[in-house]
Tab-separated table of C-alpha atoms in Angstrom:
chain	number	residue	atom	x	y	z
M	1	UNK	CA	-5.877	8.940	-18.957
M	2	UNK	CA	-4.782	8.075	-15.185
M	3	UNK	CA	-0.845	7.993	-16.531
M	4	UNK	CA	-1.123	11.306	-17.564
M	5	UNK	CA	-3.103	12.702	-14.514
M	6	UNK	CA	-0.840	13.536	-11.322
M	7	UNK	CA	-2.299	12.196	-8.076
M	8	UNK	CA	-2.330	14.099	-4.918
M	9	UNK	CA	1.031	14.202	-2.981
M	10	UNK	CA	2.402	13.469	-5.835
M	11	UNK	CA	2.159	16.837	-6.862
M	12	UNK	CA	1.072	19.317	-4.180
M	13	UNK	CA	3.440	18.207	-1.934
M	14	UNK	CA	6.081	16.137	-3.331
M	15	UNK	CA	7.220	17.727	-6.349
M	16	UNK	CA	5.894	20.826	-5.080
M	17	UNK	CA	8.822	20.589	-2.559
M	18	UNK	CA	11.600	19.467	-5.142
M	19	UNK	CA	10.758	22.781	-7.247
M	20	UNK	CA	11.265	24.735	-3.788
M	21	UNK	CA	14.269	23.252	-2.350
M	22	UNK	CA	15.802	20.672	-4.621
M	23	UNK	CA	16.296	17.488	-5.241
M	24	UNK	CA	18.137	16.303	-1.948
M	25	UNK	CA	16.880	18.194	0.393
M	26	UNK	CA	13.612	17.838	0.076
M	27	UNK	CA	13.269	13.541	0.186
M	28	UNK	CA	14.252	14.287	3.752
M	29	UNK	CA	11.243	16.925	4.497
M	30	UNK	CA	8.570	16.155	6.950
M	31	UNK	CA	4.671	16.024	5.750
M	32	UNK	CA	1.834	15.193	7.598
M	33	UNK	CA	4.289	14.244	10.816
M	34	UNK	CA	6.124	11.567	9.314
M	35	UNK	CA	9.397	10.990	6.094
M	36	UNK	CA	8.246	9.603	3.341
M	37	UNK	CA	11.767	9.132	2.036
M	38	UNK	CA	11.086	6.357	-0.914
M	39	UNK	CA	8.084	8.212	-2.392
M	40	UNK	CA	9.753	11.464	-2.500
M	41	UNK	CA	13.084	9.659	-3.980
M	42	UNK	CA	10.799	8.738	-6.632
M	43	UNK	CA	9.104	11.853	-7.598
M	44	UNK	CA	12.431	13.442	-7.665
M	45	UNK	CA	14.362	11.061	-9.687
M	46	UNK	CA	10.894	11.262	-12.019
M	47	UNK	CA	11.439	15.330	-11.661
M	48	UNK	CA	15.167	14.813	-13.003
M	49	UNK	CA	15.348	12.159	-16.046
M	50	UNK	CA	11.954	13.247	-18.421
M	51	UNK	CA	11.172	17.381	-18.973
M	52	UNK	CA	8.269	19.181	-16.761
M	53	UNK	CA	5.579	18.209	-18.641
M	54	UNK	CA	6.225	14.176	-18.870
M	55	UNK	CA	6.422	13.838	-15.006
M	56	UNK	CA	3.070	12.388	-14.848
M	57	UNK	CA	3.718	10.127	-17.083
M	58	UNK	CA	7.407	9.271	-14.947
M	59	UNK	CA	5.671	9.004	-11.768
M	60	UNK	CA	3.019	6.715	-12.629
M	61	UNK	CA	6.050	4.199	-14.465
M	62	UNK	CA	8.270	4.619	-11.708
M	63	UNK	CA	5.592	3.718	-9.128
M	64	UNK	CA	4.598	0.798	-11.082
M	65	UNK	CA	8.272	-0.113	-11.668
M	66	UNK	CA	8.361	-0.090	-7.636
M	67	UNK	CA	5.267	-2.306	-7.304
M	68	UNK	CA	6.877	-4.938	-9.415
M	69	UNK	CA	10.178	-4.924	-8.018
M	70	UNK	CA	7.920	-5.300	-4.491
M	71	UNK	CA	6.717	-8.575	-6.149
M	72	UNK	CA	9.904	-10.217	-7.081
M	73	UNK	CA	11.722	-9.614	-3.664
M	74	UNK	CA	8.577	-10.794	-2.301
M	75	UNK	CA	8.802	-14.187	-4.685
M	76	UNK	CA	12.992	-14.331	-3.246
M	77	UNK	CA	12.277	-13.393	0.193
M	78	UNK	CA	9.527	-15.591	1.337
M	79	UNK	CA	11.350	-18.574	0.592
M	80	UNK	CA	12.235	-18.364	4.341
M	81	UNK	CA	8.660	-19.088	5.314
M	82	UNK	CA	7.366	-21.247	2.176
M	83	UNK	CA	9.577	-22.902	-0.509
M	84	UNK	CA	7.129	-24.254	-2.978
M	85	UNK	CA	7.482	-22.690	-6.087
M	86	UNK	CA	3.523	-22.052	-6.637
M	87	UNK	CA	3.075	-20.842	-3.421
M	88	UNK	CA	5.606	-18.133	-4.172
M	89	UNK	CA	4.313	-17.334	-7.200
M	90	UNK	CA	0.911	-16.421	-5.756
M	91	UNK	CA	2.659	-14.466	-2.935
M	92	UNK	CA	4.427	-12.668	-5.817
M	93	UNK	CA	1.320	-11.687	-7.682
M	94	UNK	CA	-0.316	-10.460	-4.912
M	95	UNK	CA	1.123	-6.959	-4.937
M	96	UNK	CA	1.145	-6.676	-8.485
M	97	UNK	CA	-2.269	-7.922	-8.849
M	98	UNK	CA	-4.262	-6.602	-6.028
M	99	UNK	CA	-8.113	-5.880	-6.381
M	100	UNK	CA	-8.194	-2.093	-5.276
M	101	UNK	CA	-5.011	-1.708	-6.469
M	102	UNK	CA	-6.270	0.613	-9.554
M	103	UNK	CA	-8.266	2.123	-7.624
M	104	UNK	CA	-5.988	4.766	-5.868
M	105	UNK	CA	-2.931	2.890	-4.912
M	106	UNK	CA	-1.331	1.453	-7.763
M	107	UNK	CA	0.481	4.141	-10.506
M	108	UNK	CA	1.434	6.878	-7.955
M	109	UNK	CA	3.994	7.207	-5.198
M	110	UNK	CA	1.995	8.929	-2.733
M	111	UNK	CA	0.649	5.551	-1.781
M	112	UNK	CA	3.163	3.659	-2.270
M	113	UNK	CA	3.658	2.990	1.482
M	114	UNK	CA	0.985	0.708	1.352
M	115	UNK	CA	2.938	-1.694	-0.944
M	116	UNK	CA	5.839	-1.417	1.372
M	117	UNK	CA	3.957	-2.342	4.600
M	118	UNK	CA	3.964	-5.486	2.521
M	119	UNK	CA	7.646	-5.497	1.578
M	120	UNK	CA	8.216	-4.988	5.448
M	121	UNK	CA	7.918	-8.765	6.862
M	122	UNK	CA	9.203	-10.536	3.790
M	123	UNK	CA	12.585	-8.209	5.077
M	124	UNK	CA	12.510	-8.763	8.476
M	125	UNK	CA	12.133	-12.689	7.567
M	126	UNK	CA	14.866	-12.846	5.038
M	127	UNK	CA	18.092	-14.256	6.366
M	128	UNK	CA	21.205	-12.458	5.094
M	129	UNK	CA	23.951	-15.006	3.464
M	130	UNK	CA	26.998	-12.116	3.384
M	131	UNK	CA	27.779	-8.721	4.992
M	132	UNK	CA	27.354	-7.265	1.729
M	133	UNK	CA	23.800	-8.723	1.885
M	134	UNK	CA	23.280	-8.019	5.429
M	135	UNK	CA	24.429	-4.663	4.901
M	136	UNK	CA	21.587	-4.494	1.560
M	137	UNK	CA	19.081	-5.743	3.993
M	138	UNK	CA	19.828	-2.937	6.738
M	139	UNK	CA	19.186	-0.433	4.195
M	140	UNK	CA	16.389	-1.306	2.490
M	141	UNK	CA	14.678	-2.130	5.855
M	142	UNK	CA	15.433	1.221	7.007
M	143	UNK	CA	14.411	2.884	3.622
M	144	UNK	CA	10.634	1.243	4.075
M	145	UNK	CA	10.487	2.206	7.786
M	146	UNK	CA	11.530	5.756	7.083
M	147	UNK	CA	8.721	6.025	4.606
M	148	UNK	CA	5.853	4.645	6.668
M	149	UNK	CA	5.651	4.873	10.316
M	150	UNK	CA	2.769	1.899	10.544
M	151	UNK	CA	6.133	-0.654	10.158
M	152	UNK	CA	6.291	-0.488	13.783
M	153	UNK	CA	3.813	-2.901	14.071
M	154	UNK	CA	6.260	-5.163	13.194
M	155	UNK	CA	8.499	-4.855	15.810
M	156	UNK	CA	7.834	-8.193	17.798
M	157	UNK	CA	9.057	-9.732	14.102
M	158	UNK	CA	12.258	-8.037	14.232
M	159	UNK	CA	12.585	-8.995	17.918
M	160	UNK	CA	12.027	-12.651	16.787
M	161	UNK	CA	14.140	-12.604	14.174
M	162	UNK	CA	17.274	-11.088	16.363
M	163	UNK	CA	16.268	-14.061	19.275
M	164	UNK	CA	15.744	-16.954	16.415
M	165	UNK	CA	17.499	-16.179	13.302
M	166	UNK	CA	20.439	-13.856	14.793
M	167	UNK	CA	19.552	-11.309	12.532
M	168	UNK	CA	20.275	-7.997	13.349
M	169	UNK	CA	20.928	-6.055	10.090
M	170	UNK	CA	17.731	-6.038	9.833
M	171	UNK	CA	16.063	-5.020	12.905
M	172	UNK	CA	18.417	-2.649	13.542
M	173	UNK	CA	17.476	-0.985	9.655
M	174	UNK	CA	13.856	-0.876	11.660
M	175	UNK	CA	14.526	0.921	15.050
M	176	UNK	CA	16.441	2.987	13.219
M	177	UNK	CA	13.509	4.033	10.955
M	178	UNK	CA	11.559	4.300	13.490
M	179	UNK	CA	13.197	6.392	15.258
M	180	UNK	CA	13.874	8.730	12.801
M	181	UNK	CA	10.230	8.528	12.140
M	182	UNK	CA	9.540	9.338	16.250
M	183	UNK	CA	11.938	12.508	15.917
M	184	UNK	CA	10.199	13.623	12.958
M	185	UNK	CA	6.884	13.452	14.395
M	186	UNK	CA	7.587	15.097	17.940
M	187	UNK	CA	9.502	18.482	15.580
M	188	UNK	CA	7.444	18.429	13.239
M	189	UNK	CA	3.797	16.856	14.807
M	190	UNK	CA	0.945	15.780	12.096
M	191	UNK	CA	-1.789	18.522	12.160
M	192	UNK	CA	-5.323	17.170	12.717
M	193	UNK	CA	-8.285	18.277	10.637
M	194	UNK	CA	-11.010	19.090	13.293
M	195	UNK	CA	-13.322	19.925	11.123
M	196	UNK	CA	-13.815	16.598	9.433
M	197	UNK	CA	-12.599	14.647	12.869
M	198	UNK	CA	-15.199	11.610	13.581
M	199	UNK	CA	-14.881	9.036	16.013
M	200	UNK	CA	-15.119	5.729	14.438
M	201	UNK	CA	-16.746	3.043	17.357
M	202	UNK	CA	-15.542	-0.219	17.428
M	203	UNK	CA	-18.595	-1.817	15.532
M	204	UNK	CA	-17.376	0.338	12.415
M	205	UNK	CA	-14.056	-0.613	12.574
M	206	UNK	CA	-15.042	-4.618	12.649
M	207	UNK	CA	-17.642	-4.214	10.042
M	208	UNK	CA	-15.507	-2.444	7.748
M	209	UNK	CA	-12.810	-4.853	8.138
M	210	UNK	CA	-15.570	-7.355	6.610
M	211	UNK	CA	-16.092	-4.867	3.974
M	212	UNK	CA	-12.936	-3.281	2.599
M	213	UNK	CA	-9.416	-6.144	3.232
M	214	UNK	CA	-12.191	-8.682	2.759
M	215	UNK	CA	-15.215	-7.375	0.609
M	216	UNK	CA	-12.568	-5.556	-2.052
M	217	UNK	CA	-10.729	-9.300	-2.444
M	218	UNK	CA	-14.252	-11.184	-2.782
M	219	UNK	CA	-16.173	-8.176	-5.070
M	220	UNK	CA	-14.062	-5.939	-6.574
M	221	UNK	CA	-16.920	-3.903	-7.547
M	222	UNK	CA	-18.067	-1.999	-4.632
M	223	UNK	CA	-21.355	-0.917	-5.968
M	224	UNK	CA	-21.912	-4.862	-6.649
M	225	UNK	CA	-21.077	-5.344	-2.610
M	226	UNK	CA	-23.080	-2.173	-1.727
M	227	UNK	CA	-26.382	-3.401	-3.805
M	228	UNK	CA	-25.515	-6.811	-2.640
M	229	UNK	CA	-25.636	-5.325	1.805
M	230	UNK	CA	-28.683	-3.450	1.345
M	231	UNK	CA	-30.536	-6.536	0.002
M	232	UNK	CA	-29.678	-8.789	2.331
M	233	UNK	CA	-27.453	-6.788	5.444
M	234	UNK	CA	-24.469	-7.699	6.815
M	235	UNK	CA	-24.651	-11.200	5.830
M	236	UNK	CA	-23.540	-10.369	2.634
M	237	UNK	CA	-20.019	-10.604	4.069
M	238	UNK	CA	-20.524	-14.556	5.379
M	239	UNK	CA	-18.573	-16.524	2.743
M	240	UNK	CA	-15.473	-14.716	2.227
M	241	UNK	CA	-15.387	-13.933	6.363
M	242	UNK	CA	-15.879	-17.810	6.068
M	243	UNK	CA	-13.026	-18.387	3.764
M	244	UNK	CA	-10.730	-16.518	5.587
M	245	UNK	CA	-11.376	-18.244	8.881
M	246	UNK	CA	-11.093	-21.633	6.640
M	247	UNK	CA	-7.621	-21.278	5.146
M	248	UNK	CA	-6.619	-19.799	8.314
M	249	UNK	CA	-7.759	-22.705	10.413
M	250	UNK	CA	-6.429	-25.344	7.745
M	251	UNK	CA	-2.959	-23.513	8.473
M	252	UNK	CA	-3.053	-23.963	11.976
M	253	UNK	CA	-3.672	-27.556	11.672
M	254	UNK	CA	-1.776	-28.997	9.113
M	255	UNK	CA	1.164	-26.217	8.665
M	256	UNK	CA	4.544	-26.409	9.734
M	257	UNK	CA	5.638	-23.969	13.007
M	258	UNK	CA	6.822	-21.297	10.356
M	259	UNK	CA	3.691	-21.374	8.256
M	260	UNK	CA	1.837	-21.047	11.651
M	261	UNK	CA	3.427	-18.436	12.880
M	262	UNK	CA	2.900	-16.628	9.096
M	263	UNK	CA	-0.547	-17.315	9.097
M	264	UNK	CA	-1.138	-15.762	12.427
M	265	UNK	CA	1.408	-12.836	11.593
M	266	UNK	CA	-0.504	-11.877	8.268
M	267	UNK	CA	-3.981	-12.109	9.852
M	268	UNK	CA	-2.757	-9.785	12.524
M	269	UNK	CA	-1.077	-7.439	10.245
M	270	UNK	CA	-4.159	-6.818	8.786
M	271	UNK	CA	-5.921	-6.152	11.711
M	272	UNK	CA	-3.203	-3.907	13.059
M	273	UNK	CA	-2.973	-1.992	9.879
M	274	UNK	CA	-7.109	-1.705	8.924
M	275	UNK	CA	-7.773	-0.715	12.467
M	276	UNK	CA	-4.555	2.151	13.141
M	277	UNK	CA	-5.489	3.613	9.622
M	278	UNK	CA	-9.018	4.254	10.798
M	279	UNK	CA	-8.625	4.881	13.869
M	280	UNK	CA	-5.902	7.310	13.173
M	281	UNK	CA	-7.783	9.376	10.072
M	282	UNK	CA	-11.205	8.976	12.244
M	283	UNK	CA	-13.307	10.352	9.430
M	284	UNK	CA	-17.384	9.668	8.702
M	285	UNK	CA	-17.114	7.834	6.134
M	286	UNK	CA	-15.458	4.580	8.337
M	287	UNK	CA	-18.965	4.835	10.480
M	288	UNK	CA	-20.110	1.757	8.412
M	289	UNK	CA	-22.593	0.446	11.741
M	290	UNK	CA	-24.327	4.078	11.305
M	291	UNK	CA	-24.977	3.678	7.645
M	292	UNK	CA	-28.376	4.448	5.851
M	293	UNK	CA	-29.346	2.877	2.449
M	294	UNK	CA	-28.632	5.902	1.154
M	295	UNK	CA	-25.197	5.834	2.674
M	296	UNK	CA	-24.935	2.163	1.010
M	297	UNK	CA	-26.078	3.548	-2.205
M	298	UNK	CA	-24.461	6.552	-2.975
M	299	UNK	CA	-21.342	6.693	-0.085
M	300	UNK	CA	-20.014	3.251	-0.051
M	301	UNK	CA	-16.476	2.511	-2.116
M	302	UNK	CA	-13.140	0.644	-2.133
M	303	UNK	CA	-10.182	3.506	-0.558
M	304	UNK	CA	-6.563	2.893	0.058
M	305	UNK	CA	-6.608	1.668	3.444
M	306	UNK	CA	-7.986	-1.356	2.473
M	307	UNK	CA	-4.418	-1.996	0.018
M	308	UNK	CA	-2.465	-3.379	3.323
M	309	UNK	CA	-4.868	-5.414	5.216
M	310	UNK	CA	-5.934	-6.892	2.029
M	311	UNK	CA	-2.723	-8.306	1.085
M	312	UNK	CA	-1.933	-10.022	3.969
M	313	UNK	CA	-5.468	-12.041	3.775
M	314	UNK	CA	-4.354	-12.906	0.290
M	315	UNK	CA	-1.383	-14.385	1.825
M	316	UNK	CA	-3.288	-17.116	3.317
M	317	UNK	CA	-4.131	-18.673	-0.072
M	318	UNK	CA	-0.228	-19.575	-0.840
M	319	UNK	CA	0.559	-20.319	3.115
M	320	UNK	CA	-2.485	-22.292	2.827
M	321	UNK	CA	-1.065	-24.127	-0.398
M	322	UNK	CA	2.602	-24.355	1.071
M	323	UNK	CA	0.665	-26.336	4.134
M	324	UNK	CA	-1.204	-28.360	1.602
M	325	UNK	CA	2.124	-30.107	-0.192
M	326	UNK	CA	4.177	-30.527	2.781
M	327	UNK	CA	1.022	-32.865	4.069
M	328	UNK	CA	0.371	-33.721	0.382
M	329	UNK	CA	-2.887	-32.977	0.562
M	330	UNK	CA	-1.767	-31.272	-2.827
M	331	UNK	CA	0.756	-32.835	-5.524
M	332	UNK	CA	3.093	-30.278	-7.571
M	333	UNK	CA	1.013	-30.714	-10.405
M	334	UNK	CA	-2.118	-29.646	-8.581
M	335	UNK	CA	-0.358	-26.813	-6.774
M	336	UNK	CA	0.429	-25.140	-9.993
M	337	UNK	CA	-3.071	-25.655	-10.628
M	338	UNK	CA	-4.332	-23.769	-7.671
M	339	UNK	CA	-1.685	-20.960	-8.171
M	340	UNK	CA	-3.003	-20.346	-12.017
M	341	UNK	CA	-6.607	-20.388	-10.495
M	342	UNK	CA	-5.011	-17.607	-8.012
M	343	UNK	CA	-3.712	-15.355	-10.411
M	344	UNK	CA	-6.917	-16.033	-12.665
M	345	UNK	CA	-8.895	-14.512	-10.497
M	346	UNK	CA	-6.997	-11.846	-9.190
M	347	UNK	CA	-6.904	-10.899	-13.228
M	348	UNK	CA	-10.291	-10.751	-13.565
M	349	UNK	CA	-10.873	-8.684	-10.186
M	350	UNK	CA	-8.259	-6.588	-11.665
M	351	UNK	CA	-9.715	-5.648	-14.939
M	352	UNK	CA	-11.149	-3.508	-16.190
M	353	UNK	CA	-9.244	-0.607	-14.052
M	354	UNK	CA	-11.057	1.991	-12.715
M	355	UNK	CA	-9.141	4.416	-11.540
M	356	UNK	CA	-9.972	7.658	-8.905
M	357	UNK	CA	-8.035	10.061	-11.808
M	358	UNK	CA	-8.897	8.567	-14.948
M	359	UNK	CA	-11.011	11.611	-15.538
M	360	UNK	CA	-8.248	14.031	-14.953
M	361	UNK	CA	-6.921	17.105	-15.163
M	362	UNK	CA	-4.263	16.279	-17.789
M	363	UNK	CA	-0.798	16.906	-16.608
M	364	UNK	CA	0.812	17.284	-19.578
M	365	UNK	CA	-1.986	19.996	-20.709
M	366	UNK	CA	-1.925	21.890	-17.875
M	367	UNK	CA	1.702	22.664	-18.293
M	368	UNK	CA	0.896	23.364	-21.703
M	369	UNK	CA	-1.551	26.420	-20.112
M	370	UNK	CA	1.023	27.369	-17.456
M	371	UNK	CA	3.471	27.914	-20.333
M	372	UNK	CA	1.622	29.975	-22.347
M	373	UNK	CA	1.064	32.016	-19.218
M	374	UNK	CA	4.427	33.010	-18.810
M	375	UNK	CA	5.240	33.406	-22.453
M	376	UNK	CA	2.352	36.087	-22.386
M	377	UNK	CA	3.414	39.520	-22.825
M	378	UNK	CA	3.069	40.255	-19.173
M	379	UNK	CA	4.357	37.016	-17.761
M	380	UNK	CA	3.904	36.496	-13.786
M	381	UNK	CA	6.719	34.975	-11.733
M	382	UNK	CA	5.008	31.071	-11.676
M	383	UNK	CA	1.992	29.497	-13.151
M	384	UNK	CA	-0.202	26.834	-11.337
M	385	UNK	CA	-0.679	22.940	-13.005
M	386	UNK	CA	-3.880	21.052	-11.800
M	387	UNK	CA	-3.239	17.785	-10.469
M	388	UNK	CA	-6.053	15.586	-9.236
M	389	UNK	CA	-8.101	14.953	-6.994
M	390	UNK	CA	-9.787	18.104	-7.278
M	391	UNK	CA	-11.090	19.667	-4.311
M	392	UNK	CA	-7.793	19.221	-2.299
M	393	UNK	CA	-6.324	21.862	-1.023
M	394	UNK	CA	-3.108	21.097	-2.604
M	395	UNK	CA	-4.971	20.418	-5.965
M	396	UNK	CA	-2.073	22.322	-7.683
M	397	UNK	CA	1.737	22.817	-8.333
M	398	UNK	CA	2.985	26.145	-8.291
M	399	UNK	CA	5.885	25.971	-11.208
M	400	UNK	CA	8.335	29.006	-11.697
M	401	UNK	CA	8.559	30.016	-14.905
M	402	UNK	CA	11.933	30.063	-15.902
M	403	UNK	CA	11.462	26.064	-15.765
M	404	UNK	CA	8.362	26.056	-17.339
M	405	UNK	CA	9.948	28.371	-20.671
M	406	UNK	CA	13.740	26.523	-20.088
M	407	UNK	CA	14.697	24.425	-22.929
């Protein structure tokens, strides 16, 4: 049912603004302060190849589609930082694979950004063998940056990689982003919600670091991890902190410079990226150090801005491996081992998915209803489509109906 349900901006905003001012124009419109020019490519090349009422359908493929292709140029792309095979493997799956993935991420382009934050480094790493591929490189780069304003935290990266690699295509596909991004916001400035503005304190923000990029990769079940920190508190969260701190400190020690450098990067990218997103939407429900049981047992779940942060602690597994053979700590054989483990249980953190719109509205339905509306006798100009998740106050698409009755 969540393939045929259309999620959020995907709908009241995206393809909302395709129906108003066409295809072009409107993957270059402002929302919320910032260009989101990849996800709104999407929804309009979705809007464009299937009829109105198998966009839901589209979008969710197409987003997918994107997620894998994520995945493979991560597998090419991080051969600059670690050439095992397995190791690149596992940082290929990661994306693909991610724990709260299905939860709200994965199948839709509105979040989509999320999976690109990842993309981001792997770019700004790469080393360009042509001007044809240099010239690939600057565009992609500045595709991701002009869809999620967060990629400037990777702007000592790019300065690295111009000072160490002589790279510039790249770099210069970020400030460009960027700065398109920084015009965009100061015309057209993101509008905060006062009424459900919180301040988050700093013990929130740690303590749901513990819980979402780490809890979501250790439980995927949030209930399970909810149950689990009212029985015994915050020490619930031990182990996998512990992990992380493990394969993190076995990098540091027996990597090479680059592997070093990418543990430290990814463990800071998560940081960066947990703490801005919170900070930034400042809402109640990141007050995690002011929680009740009740809070625990009824308010507590997996959200999106855990997708980023979690990622990059994934990525310590593989750097962790790629540290392992070049010591040979770990033989090829063994490696392979480890990765299949990897995957293994990203699978089974992955499955079942439970999705935020698996209970609807239907798309496809919906535009059924609209359509009968303007085939009634007294037809009105448009008809409305529900799109999940309801309560929003874009929670529907205004569709004229001369498309809706078109052949």
């Amino acid at each position: 049912m969540a393939q045929q349900t259309v999620w959020a901006e995907d709908g009241g905003i995206f393809l909302r603004d395709v129906l108003r001012h066409g295809h072009l124009q409107s993957i270059f419109l402002p929302y919320d302060g910032y260009l989101h020019i990849i996800p709104r490519t999407l929804v309009s090349l979705a809007h464009a190849v299937v009829p109105v009422q198998g966009y839901a359908v589209a979008i969710s493929f197409l987003s997918c589609l994107a997620v894998a292709v994520i995945g493979l140029a991560s597998f090419h792309l991080s051969r600059s930082v670690v050439e095992p095979l397995p190791a690149r493997l596992m940082i290929a799956a990661i994306p693909v694979l991610l724990p709260v993935g299905p939860k709200e991420v994965l199948g839709n382009a509105a979040n989509l950004h999320w999976y690109l934050l990842w993309l981001m480094p792997w770019l700004l790493l790469h080393r360009p063998k042509s001007r044809a591929a240099g010239t690939v490189q600057f565009l992609a780069v500045l595709a991701v940056a002009a869809s999620e304003i967060i990629t400037g935290m990777f702007l000592p990266l790019a300065l690295w990689a111009v000072v160490r690699r002589r790279n510039f295509s790249a770099p210069a596909g970020l400030v460009l982003g960027l700065g398109l991004q920084i015009v965009t916001t100061l015309v057209s400035p993101r509008i905060s919600d006062d009424v459900n503005y919180h301040p988050v304190d700093a013990m929130s923000v740690l303590l749901g670091f513990g819980l979402l990029p780490i809890g979501s990769t250790w439980q995927a079940d949030s209930r399970v991890l909810a149950s689990t920190i009212i029985a015994h508190g915050a020490w619930a969260l031990f182990i996998p902190c512990l992990l992380v701190l493990v394969l993190l400190v076995y990098t540091l020690i027996v990597g090479s410079r680059w592997l070093k450098v990418a543990a430290v990067g990814a463990v800071g990218a998560s940081i960066v990226c947990w703490a801005t997103s919170v900070l930034v939407s400042s809402r109640i429900m990141f007050s995690y150090s002011q929680y009740t049981e009740a809070d625990w047992a009824n308010g507590f779940g997996y959200m999106r801005y855990a997708a980023a942060p979690a990622m990059f602690l994934l990525l310590l597994l593989p750097l962790a491996v790629g540290a392992a053979l070049e010591k040979n700590h770990l033989n090829r054989r063994a490696s392979f081992a480890v990765a299949g483990m990897f995957v293994a249980f990203l699978l089974v953190s992955f499955f079942p998915a439970s999705t935020a719109r698996q209970a609807g509205p239907s798309w496809a339905a919906g535009v059924a209803d609209a359509r009968a509306a303007c085939e009634a006798d007294a037809p009105p100009a448009s008809a409305s489509v529900p799109v999940a998740p309801a309560g929003w106050k874009f929670a529907q698409v205004e569709i004229a109906c001369r498309e809706l009755t078109s052949p």
